[in-house]
PDB file of C-alpha atoms in Angstrom:
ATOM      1  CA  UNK A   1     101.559 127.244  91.414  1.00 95.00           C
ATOM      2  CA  UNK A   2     102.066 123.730  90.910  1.00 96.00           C
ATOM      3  CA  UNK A   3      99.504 121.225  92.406  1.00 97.00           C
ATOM      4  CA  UNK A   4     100.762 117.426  93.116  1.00 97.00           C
ATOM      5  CA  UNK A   5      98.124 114.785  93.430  1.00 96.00           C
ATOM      6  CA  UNK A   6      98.687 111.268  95.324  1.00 95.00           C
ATOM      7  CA  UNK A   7      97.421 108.006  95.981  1.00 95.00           C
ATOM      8  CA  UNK A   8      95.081 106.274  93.751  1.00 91.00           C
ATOM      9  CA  UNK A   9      95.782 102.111  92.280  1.00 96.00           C
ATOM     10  CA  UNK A  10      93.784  99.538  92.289  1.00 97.00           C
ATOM     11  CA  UNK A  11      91.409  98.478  94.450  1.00 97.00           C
ATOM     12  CA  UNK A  12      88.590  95.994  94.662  1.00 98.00           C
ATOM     13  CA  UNK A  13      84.722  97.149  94.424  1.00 98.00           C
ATOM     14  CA  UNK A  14      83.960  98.095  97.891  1.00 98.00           C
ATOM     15  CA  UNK A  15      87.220  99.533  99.112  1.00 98.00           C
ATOM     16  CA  UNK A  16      88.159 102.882 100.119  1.00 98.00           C
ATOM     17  CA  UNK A  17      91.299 104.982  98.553  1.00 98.00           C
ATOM     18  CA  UNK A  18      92.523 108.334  99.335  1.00 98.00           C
ATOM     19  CA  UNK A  19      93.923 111.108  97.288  1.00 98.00           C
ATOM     20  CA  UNK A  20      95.312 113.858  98.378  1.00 98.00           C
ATOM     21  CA  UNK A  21      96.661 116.985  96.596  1.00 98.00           C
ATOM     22  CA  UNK A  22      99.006 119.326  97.616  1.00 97.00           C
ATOM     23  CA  UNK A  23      99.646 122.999  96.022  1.00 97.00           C
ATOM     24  CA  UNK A  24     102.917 125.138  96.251  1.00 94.00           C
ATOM     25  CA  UNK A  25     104.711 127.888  94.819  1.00 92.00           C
ATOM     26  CA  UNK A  26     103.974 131.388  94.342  1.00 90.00           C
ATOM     27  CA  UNK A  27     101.623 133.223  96.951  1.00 92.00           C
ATOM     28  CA  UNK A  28      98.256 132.343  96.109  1.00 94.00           C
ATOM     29  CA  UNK A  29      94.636 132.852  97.784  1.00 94.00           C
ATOM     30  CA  UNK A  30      92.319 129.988  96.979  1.00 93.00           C
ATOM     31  CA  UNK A  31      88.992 130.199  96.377  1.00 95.00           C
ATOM     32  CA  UNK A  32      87.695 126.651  95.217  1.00 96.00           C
ATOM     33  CA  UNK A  33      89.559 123.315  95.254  1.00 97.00           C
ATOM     34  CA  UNK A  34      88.473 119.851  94.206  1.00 98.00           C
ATOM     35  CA  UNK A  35      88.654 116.985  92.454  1.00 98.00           C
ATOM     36  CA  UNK A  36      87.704 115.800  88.787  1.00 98.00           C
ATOM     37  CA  UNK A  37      87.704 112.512  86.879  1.00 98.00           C
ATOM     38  CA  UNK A  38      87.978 111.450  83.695  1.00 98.00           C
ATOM     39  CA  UNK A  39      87.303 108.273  82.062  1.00 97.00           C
ATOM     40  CA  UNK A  40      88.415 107.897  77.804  1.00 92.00           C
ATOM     41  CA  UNK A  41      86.397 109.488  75.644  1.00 94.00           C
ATOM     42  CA  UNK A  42      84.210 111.155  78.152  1.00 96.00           C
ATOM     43  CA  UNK A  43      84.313 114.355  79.295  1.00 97.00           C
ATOM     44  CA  UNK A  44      86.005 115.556  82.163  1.00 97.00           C
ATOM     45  CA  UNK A  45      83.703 115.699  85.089  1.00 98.00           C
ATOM     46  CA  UNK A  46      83.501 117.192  88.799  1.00 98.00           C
ATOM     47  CA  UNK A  47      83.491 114.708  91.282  1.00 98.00           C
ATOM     48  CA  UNK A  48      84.129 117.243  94.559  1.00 98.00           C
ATOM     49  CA  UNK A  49      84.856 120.886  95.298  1.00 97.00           C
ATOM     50  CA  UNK A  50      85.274 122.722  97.927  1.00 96.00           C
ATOM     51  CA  UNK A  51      84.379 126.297  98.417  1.00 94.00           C
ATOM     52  CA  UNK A  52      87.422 128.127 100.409  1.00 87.00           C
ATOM     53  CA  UNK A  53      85.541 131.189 101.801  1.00 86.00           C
ATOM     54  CA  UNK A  54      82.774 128.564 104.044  1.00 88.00           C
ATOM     55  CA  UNK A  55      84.195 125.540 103.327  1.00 84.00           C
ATOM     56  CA  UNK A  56      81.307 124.159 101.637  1.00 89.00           C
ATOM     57  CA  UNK A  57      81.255 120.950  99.988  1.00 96.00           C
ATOM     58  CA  UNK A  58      79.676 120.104  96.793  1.00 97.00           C
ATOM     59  CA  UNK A  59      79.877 116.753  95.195  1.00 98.00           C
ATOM     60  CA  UNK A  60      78.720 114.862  91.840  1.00 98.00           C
ATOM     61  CA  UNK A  61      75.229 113.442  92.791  1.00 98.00           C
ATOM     62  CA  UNK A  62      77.288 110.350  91.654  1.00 98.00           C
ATOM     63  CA  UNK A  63      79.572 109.911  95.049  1.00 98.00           C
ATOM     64  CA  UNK A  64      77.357 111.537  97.330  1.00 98.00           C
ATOM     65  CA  UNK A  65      77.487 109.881 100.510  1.00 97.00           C
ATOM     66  CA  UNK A  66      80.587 107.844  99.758  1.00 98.00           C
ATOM     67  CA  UNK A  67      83.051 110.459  99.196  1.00 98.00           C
ATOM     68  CA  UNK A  68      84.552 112.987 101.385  1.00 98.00           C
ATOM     69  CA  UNK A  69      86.421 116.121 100.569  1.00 97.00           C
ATOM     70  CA  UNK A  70      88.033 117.916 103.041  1.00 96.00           C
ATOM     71  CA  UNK A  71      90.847 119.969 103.866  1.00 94.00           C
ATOM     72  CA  UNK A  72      94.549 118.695 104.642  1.00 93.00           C
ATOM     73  CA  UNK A  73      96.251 118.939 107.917  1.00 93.00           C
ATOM     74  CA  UNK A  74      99.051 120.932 106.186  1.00 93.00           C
ATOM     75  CA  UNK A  75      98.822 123.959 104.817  1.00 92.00           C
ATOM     76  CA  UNK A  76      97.161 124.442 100.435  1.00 94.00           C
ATOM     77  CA  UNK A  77      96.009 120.757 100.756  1.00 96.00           C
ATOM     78  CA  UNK A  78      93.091 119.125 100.530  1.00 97.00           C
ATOM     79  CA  UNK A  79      92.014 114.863 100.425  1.00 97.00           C
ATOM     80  CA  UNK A  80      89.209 112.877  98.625  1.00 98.00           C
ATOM     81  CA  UNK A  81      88.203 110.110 100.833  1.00 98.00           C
ATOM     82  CA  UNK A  82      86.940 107.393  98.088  1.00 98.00           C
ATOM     83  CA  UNK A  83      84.750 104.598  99.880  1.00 98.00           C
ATOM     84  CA  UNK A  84      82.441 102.393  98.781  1.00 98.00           C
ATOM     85  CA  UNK A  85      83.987 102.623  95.543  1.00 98.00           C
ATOM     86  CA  UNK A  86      82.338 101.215  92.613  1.00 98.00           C
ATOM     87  CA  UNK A  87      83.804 100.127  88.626  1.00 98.00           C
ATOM     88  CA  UNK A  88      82.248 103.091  87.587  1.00 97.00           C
ATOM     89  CA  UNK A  89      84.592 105.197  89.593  1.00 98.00           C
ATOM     90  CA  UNK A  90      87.565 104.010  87.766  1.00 98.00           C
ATOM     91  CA  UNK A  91      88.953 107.067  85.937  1.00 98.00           C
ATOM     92  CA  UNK A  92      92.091 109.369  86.257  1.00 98.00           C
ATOM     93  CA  UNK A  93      91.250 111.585  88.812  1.00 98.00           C
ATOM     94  CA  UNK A  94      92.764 115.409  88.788  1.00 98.00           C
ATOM     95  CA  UNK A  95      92.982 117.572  91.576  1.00 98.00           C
ATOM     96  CA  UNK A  96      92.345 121.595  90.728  1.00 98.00           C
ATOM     97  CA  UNK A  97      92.740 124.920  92.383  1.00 98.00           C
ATOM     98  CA  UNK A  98      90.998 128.345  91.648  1.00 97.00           C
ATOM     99  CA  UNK A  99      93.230 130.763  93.091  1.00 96.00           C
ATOM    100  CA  UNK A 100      93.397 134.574  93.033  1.00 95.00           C
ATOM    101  CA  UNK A 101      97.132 135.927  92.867  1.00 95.00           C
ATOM    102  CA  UNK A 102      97.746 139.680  92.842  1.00 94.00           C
ATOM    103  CA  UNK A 103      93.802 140.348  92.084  1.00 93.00           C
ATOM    104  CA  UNK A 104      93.660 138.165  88.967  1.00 96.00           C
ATOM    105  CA  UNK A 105      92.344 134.765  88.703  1.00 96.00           C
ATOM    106  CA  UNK A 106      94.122 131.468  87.835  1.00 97.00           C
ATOM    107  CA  UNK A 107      93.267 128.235  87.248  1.00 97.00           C
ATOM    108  CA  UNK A 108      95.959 125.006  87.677  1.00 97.00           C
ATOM    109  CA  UNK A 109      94.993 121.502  87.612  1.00 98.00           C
ATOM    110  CA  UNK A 110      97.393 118.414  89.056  1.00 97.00           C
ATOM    111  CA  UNK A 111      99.109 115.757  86.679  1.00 94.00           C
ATOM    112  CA  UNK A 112      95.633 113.284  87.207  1.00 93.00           C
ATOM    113  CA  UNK A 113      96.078 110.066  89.565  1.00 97.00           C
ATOM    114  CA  UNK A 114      94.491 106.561  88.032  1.00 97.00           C
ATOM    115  CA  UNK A 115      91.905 104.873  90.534  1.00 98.00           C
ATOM    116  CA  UNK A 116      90.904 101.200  89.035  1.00 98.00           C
ATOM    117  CA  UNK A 117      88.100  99.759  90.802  1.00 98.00           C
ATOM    118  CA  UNK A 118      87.586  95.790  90.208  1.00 97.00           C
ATOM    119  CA  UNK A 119      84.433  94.298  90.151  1.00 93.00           C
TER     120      UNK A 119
END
């Protein structure tokens, strides 16, 4: 399974900026997707998941109420809607599936997108 993320730049404090993420390939049956970030020398963090069975959100207490995640029109994709953005949301952001295929569990993350907020 290969996941490819898009959108992402640079953007001014206040703005709003999309990503989406799309995942192909082999047969798979998701069970969470989302969204990380990362920042240098921090740890990689959850910004938004979303739970496949009941479509339940869960987001970093960090972008709650200014981010949205939600599922794409198309088929195995899913969006972050980024508003309000701040400079602390500048990071590389990674889209990520966990997937079952054939009864075992696997894990795939996208190639990270870079979201600079200016102050």
């Amino acid at each position: 399974v290969q996941l490819q993320a898009s959108g992402g730049g640079l953007v001014q404090a206040g703005a709003s900026v999309r990503l989406s993420c799309a995942a192909s390939g082999t047969k798979f049956t998701p069970i969470r997707m989302g969204w990380y970030r990362q920042v240098p020398g921090k740890r990689r963090e959850m910004v938004a998941d979303l739970i496949n069975s009941d479509d339940m959100p869960i987001y970093a207490d960090s972008v709650k109420g200014r981010f949205t995640i939600a599922r794409g029109s198309a088929e195995n994709t899913w969006y972050l809607q980024m508003d309000i953005l701040r400079p602390e949301d500048t990071a590389v952001y990674y889209c990520h599936l966990d997937s079952r295929i054939s009864g075992k569990a696997y894990h795939y993350w996208g190639q990270g997108t870079l979201v600079t907020v200016s102050s």
